PDB file of C-alpha atoms and ligand atoms in Angstrom:
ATOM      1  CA  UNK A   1     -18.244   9.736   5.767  1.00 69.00           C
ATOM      2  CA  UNK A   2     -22.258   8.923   6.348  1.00 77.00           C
ATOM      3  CA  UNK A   3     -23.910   6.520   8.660  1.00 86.00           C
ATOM      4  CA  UNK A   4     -26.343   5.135   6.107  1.00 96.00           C
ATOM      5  CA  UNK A   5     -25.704   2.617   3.587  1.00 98.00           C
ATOM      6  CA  UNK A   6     -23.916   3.130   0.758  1.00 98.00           C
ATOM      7  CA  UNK A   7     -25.153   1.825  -2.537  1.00 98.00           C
ATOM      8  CA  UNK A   8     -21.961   2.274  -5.198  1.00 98.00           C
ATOM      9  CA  UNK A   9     -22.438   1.619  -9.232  1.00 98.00           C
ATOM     10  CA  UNK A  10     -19.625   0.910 -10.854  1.00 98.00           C
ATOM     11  CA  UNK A  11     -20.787   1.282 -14.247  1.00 98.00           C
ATOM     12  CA  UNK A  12     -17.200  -0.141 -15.318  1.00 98.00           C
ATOM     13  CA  UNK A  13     -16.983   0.982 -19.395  1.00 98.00           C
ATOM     14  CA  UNK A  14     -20.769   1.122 -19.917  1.00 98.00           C
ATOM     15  CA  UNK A  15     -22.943   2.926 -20.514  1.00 98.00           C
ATOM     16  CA  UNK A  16     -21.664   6.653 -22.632  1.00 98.00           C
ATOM     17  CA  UNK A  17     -22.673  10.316 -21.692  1.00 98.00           C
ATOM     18  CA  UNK A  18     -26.258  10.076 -22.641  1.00 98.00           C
ATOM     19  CA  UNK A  19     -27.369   7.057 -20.931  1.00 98.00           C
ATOM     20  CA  UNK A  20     -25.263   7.408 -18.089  1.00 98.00           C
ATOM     21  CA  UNK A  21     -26.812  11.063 -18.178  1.00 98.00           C
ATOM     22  CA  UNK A  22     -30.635   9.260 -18.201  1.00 98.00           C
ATOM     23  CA  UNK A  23     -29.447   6.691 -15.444  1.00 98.00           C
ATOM     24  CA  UNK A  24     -28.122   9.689 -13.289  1.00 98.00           C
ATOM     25  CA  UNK A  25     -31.409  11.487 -13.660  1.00 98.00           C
ATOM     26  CA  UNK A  26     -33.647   8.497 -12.583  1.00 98.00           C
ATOM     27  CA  UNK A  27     -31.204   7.485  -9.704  1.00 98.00           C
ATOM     28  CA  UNK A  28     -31.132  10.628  -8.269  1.00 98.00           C
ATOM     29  CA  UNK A  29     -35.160  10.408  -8.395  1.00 98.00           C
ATOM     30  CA  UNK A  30     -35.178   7.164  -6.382  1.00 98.00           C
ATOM     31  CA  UNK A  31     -32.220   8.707  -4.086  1.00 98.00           C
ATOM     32  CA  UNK A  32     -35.456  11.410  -3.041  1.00 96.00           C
ATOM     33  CA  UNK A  33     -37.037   8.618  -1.387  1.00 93.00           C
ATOM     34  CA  UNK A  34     -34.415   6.897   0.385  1.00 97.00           C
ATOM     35  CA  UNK A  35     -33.703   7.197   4.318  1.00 97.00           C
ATOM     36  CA  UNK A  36     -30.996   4.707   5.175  1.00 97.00           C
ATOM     37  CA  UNK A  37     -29.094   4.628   1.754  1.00 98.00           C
ATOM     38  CA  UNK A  38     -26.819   6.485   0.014  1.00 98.00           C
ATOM     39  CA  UNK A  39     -26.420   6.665  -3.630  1.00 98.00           C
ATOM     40  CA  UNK A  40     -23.234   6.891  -5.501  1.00 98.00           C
ATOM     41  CA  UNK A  41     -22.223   6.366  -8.852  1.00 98.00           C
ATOM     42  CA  UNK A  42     -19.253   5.404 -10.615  1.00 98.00           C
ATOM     43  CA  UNK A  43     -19.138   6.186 -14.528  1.00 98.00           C
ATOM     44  CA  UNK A  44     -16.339   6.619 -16.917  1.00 98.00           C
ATOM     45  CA  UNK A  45     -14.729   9.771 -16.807  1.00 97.00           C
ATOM     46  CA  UNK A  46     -15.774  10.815 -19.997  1.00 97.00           C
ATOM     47  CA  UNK A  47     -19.141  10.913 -18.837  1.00 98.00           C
ATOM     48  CA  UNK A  48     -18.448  12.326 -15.238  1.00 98.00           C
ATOM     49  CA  UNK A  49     -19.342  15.945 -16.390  1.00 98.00           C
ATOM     50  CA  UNK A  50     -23.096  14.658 -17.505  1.00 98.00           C
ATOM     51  CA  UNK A  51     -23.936  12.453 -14.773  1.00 98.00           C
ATOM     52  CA  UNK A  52     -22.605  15.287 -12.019  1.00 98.00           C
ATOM     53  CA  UNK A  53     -24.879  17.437 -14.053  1.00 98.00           C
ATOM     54  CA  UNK A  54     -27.622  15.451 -13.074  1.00 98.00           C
ATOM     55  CA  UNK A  55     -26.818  14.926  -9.413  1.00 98.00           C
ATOM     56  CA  UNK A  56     -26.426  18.368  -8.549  1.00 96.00           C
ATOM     57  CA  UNK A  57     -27.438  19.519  -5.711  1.00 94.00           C
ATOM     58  CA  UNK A  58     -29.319  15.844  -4.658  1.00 95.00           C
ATOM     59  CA  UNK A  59     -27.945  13.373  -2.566  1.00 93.00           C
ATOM     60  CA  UNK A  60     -26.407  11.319  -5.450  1.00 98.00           C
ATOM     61  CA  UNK A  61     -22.736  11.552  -5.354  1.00 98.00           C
ATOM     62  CA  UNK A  62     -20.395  10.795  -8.396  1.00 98.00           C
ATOM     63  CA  UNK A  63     -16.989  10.358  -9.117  1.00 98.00           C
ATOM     64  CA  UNK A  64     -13.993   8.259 -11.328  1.00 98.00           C
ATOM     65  CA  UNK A  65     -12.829   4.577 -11.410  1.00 98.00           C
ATOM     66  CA  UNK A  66      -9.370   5.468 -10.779  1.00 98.00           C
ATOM     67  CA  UNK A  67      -6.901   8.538  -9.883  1.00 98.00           C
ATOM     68  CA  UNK A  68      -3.322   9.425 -10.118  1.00 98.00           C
ATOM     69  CA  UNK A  69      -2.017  10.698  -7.313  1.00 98.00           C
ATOM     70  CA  UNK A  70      -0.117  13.837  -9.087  1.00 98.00           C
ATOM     71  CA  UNK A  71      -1.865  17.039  -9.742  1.00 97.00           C
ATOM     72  CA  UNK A  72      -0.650  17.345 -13.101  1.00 97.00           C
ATOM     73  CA  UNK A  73       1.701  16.189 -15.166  1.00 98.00           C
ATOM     74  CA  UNK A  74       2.803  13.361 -18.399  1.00 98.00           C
ATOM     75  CA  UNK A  75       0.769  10.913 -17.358  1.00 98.00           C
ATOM     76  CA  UNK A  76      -0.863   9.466 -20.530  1.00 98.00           C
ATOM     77  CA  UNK A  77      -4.316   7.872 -19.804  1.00 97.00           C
ATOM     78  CA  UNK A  78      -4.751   9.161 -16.514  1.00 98.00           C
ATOM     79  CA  UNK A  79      -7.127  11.737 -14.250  1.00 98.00           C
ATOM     80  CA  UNK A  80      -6.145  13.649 -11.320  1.00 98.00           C
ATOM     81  CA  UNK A  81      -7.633  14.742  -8.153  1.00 98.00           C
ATOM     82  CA  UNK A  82      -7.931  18.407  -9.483  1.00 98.00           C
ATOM     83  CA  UNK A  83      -9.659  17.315 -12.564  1.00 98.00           C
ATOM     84  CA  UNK A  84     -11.964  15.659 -10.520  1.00 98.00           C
ATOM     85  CA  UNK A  85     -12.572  18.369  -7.903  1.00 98.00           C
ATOM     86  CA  UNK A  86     -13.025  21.215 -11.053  1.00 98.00           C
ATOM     87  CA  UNK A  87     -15.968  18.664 -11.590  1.00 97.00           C
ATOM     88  CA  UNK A  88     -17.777  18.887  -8.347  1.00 97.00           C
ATOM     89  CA  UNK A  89     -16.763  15.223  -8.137  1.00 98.00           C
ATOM     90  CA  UNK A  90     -16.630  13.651  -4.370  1.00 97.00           C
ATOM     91  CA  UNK A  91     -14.574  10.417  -5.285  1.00 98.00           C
ATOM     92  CA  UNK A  92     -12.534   7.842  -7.006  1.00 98.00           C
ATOM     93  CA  UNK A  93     -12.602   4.065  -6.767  1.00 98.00           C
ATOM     94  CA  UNK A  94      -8.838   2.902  -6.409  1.00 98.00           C
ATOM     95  CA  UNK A  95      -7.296  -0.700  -6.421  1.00 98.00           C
ATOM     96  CA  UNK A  96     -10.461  -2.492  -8.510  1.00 98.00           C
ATOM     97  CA  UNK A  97      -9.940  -5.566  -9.280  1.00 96.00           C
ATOM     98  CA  UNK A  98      -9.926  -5.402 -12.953  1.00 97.00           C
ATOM     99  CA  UNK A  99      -7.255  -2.482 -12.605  1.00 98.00           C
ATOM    100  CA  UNK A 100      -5.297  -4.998 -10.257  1.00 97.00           C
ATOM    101  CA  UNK A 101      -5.423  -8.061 -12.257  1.00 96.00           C
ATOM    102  CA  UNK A 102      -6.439  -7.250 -16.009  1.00 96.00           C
ATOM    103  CA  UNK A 103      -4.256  -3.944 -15.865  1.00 98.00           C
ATOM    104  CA  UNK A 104      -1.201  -5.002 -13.754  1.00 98.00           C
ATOM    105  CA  UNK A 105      -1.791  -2.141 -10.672  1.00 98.00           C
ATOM    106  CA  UNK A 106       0.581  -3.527  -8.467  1.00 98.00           C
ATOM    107  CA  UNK A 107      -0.375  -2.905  -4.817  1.00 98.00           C
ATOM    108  CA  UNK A 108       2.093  -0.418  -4.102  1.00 98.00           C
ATOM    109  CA  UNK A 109       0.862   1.341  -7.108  1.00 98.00           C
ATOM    110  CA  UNK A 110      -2.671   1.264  -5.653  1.00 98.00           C
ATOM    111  CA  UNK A 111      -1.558   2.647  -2.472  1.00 98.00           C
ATOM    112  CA  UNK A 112      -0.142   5.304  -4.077  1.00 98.00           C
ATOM    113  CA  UNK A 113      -3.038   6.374  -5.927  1.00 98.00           C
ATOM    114  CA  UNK A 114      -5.223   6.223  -2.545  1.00 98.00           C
ATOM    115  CA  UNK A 115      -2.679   8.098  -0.419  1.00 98.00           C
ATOM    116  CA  UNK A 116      -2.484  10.795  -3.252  1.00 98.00           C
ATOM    117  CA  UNK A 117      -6.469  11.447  -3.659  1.00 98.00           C
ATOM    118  CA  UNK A 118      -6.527  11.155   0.852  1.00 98.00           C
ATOM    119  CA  UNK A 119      -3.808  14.114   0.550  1.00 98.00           C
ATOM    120  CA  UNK A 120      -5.896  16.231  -1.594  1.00 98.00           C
ATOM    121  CA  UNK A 121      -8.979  16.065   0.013  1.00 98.00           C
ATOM    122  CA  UNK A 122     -10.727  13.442  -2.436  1.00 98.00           C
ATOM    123  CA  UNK A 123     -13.227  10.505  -0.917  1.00 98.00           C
ATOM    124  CA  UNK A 124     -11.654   6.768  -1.798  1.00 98.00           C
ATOM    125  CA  UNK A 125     -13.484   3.880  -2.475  1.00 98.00           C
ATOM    126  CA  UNK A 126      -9.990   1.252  -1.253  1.00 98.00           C
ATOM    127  CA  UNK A 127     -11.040  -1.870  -3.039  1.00 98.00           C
ATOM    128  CA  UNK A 128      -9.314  -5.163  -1.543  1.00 98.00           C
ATOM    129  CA  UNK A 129      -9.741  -9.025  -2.286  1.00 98.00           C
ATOM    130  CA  UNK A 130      -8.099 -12.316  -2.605  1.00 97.00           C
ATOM    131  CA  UNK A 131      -8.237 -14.131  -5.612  1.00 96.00           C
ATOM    132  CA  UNK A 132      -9.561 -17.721  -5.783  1.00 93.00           C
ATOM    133  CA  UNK A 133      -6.070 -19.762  -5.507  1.00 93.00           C
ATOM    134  CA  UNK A 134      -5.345 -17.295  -2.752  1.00 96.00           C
ATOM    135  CA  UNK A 135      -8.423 -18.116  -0.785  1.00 94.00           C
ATOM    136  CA  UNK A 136      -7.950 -21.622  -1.352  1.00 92.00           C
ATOM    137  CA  UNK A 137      -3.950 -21.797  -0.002  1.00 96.00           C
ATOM    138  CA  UNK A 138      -5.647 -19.958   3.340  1.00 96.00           C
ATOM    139  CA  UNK A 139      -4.205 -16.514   2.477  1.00 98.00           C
ATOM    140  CA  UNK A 140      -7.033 -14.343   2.636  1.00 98.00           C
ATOM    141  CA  UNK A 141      -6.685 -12.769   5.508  1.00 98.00           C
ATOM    142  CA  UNK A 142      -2.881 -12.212   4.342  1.00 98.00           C
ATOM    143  CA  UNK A 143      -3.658 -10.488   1.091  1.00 98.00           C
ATOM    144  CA  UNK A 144      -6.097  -8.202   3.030  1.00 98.00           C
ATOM    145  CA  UNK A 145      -3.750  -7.272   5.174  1.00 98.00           C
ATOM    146  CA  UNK A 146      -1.090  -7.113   2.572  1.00 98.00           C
ATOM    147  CA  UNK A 147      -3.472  -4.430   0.527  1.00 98.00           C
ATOM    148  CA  UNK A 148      -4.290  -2.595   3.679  1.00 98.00           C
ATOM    149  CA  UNK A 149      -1.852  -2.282   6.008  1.00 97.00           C
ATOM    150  CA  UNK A 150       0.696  -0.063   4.072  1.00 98.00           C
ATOM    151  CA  UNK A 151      -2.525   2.676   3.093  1.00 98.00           C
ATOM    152  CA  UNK A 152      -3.597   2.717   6.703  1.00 97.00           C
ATOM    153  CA  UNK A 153       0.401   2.640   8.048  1.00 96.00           C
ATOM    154  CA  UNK A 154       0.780   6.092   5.833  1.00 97.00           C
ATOM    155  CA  UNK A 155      -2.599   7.657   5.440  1.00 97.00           C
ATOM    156  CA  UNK A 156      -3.270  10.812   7.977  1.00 96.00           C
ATOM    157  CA  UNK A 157      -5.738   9.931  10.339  1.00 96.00           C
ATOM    158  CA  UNK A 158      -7.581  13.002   9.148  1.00 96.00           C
ATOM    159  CA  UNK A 159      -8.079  11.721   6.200  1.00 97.00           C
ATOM    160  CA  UNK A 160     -10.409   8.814   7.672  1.00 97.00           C
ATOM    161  CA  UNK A 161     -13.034  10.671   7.056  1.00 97.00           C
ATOM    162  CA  UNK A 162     -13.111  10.424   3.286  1.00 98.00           C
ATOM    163  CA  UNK A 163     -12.508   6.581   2.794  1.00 98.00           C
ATOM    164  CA  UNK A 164     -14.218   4.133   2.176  1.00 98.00           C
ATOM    165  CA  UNK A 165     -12.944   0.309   1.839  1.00 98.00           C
ATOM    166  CA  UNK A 166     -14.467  -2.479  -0.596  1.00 98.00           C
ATOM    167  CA  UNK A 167     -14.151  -6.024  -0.079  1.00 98.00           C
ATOM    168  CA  UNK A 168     -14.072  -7.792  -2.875  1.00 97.00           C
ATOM    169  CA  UNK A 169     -13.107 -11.123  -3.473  1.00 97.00           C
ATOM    170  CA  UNK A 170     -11.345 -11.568  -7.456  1.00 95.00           C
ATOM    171  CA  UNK A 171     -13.407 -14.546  -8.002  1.00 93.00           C
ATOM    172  CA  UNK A 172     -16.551 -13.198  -7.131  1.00 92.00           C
ATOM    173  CA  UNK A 173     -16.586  -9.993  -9.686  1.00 89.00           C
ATOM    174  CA  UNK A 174     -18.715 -10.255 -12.625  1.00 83.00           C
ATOM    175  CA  UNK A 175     -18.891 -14.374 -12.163  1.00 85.00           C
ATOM    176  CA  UNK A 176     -22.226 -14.897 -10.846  1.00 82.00           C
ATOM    177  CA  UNK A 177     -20.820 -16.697  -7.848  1.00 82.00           C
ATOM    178  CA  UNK A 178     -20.947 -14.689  -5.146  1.00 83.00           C
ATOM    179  CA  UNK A 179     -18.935 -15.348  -2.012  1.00 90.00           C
ATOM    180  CA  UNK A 180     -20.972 -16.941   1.490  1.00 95.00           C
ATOM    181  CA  UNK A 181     -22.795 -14.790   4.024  1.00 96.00           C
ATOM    182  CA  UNK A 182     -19.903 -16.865   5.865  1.00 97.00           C
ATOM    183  CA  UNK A 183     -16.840 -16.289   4.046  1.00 97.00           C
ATOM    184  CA  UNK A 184     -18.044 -12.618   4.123  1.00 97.00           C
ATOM    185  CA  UNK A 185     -18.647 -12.270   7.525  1.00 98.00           C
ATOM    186  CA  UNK A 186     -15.150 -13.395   8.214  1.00 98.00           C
ATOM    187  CA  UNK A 187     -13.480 -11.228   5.797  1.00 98.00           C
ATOM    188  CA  UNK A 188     -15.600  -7.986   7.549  1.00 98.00           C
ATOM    189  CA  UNK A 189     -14.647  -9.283  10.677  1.00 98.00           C
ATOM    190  CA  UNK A 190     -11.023  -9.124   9.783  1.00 98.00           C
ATOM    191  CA  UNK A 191     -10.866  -6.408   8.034  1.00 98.00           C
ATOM    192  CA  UNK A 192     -12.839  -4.503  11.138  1.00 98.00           C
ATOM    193  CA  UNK A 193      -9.734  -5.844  13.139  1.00 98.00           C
ATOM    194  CA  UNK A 194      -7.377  -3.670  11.050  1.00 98.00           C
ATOM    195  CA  UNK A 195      -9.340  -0.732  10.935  1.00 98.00           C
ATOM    196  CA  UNK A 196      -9.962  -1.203  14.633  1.00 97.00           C
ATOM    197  CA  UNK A 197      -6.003  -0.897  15.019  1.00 97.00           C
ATOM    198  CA  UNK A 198      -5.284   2.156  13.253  1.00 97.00           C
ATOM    199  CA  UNK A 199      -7.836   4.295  14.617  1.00 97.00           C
ATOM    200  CA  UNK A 200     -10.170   3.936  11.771  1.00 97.00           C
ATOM    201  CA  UNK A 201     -13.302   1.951  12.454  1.00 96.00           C
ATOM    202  CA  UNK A 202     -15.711   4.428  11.748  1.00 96.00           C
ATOM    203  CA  UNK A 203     -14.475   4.115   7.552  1.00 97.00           C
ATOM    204  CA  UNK A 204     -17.901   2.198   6.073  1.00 98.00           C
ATOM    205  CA  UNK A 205     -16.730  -1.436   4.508  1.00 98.00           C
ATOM    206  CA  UNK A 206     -18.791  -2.423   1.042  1.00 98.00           C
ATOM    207  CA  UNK A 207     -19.091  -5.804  -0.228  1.00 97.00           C
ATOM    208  CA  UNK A 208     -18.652  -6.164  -3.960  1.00 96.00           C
ATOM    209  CA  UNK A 209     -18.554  -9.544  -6.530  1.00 95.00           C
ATOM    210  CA  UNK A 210     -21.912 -10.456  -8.246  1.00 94.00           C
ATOM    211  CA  UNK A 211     -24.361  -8.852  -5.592  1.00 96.00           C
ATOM    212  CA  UNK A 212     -27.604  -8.870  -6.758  1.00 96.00           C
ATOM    213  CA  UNK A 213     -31.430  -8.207  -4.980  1.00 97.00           C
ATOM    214  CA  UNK A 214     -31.371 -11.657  -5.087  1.00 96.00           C
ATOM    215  CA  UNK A 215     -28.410 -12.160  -2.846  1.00 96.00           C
ATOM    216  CA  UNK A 216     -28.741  -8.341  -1.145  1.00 98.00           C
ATOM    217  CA  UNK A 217     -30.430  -8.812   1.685  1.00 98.00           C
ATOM    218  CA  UNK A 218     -28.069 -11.451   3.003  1.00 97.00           C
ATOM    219  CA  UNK A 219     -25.390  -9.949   2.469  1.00 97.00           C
ATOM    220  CA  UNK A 220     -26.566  -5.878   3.529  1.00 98.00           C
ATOM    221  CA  UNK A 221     -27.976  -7.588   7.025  1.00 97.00           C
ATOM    222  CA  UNK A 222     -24.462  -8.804   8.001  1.00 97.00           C
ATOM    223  CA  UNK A 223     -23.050  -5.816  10.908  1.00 96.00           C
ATOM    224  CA  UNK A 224     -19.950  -5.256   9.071  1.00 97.00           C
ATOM    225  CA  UNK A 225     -20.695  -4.831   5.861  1.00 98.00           C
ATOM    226  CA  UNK A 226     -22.178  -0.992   5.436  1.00 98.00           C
ATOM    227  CA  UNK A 227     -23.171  -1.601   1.950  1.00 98.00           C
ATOM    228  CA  UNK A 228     -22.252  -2.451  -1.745  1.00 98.00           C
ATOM    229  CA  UNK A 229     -20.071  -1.770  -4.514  1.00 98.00           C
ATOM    230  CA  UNK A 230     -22.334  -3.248  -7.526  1.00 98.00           C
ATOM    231  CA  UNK A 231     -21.227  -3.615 -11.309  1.00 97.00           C
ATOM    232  CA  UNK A 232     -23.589  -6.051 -13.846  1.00 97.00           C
ATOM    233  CA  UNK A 233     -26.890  -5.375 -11.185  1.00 98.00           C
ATOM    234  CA  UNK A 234     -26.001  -0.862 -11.077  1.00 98.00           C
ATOM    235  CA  UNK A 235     -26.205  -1.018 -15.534  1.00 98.00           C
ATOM    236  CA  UNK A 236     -30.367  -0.641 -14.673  1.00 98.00           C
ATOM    237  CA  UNK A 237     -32.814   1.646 -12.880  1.00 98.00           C
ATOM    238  CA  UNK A 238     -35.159  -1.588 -11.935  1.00 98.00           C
ATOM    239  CA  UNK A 239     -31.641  -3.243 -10.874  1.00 98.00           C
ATOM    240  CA  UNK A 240     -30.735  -0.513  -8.289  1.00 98.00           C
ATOM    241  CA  UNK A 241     -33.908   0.226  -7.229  1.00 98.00           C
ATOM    242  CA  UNK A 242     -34.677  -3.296  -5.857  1.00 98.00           C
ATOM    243  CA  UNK A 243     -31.045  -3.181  -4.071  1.00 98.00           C
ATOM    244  CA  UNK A 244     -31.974   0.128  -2.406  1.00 98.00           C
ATOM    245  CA  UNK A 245     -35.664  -1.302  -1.235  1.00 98.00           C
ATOM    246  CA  UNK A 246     -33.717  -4.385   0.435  1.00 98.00           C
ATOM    247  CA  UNK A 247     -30.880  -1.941   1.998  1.00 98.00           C
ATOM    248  CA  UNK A 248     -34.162   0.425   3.437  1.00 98.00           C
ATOM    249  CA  UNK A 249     -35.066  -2.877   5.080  1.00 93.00           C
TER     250      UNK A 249
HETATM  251  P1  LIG B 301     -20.164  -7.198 -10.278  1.00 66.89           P
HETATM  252  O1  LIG B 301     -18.972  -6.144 -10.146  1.00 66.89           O
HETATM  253  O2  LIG B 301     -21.262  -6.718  -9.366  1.00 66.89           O
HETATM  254  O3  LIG B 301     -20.577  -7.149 -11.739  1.00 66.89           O
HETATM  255  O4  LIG B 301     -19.620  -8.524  -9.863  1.00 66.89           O
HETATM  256  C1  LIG B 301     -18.634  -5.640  -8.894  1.00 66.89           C
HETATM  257  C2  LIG B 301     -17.441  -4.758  -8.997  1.00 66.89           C
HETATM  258  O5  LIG B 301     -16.588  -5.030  -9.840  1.00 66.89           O
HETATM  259  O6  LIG B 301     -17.296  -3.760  -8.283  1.00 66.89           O
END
C-alpha cells in the first residue's frame, strides 16, 4: 500500500462538516511537507464528502469508520463500498474497538465487513486488540490470532495490497494509558508472524490506544510498527503536526 508511515485520524464522532472541512484543509497543507509520512483521515461519513473535497488531488487520503460488505441493500445505519468509491474515498476502518465492544461487532461480523470492502477493491484499516482481562489471563496472542486468522484464511492474496492492520489493545483506547514499547513490540512481532504465514508481510501494521507526541517517538521507532491509528491527539492541527515531525524523524 506505501512504504512510508502512515499517520491515521480517527476523528471518531467529532468534529461536523465544517471543521472537519478546516482540519482537512490544514492537514493536507502539512501533508505538502512530509517525506516519510502518509496522511489519512478518518471522519464521519456525513462529513466524508467535505473533507475529500479538501484532499483532492494531495496526498491526504480519506475514508469511513466502518463498511458493510453488500453493495446495496436494507441495511439501516450502514455505508457501502460503492457509496464510498462514488466519493473518491480510498478506505474504511473495520473491527474498531468501540464498534467491537460498545456496539457488539462480533468478530465474524468484522471479518465480514473486511472481506466485503477487500472484494470490491476498497483499502482496510483491520483493527485487532485484546482487552485488559484478556491480556492479563495470557491470551493476547490468542485473540490476535483469533481476529486475524479467519480474514487472512479467506482474503485473496491480491487483495494484500489494500490492507492495512491496527493493533490496538481495548484498554489502551482513549484511556491515557498507553501500552509498553515492550508489550508492543511483542504484539508486532506476533502479529508479523501471521502475516509472515499467509503471504502478507508487506501489509503496514499501526499502533493505536492513547498515542500521543509525547509517547510517538517510542512507539514509531519500534521495526514493526509502520505507524499510527490516533483518536483524542488527530481532533487538532498542532496535535498531528507534532506526531508527523516525530514520524519524519
Ligand atoms: P485514542 O484512540 O488515540 O484516543 O486512544 C485511538 C483509536 O481509537 O483508534
Amino acid at each position: 500500500m506505501t512504504n512510508k508511515n502512515l499517520l491515521v485520524a480517527n476523528w471518531k464522532m467529532n468534529l461536523g462538516p465544517s471543521k472537519s472541512a478546516q482540519l482537512a484543509r490544514d492537514l493536507r497543507e502539512l501533508a505538502n511537507g512530509l517525506k516519510k509520512t502518509e496522511i489519512w483521515v478518518a471522519p464521519s461519513p456525513v462529513c466524508l464528502p467535505a473533507v475529500l473535497e479538501q484532499v483532492k488531488g494531495s496526498g491526504v487520503r480519506s475514508g469511513a469508520q466502518n463498511v458493510h460488505w453488500a453493495a446495496t441493500g436494507a441495511f439501516t445505519g450502514e455505508v457501502s463500498v460503492p457509496m464510498l468509491q462514488e466519493l473518491s474515498a480510498d478506505f474504511a476502518i473495520t473491527g474498531h474497538s468501540e464498534r467491537r465492544h460498545q456496539f457488539g461487532e462480533t468478530n465474524e461480523l468484522v471479518v465480514k465487513r473486511s472481506l466485503g470492502a477487500l472484494s470490491q477493491g476498497l483499502g482496510v484499516i483491520h483493527c485487532i486488540g485484546e482487552k485488559l482481562d484478556e491480556r492479563e489471563r495470557g491470551e493476547t496472542n490468542a485473540v490476535l490470532a483469533r481476529q486475524l486468522e479467519p480474514l487472512f484464511a479467506e482474503a485473496r492474496a491480491d487483495s494484500f495490497g489494500n490492507l492495512v492492520i491496527a493493533y490496538e489493545p481495548v484498554w489502551a483506547i482513549g484511556t491515557g494509558k498507553v501500552a509498553s514499547v515492550e508489550e508492543i513490540r511483542e504484539a508486532h512481532a506476533f502479529i508479523s508472524g501471521i502475516l509472515g504465514k499467509y503471504g502478507a508481510a508487506a501489509c503496514p501494521v499501526l499502533y493505536g490506544g492513547s498515542v500521543t507526541p509525547e509517547n510517538y517517538a517510542g512507539i514509531i521507532a519500534l521495526d514493526l510498527v509502520n505507524g499510527a491509528l490516533v483518536g483524542g491527539a488527530s481532533l487538532t492541527l498542532e496535535g498531528m503536526r507534532k506526531l508527523a515531525e516525530i514520524s519524519e524523524g
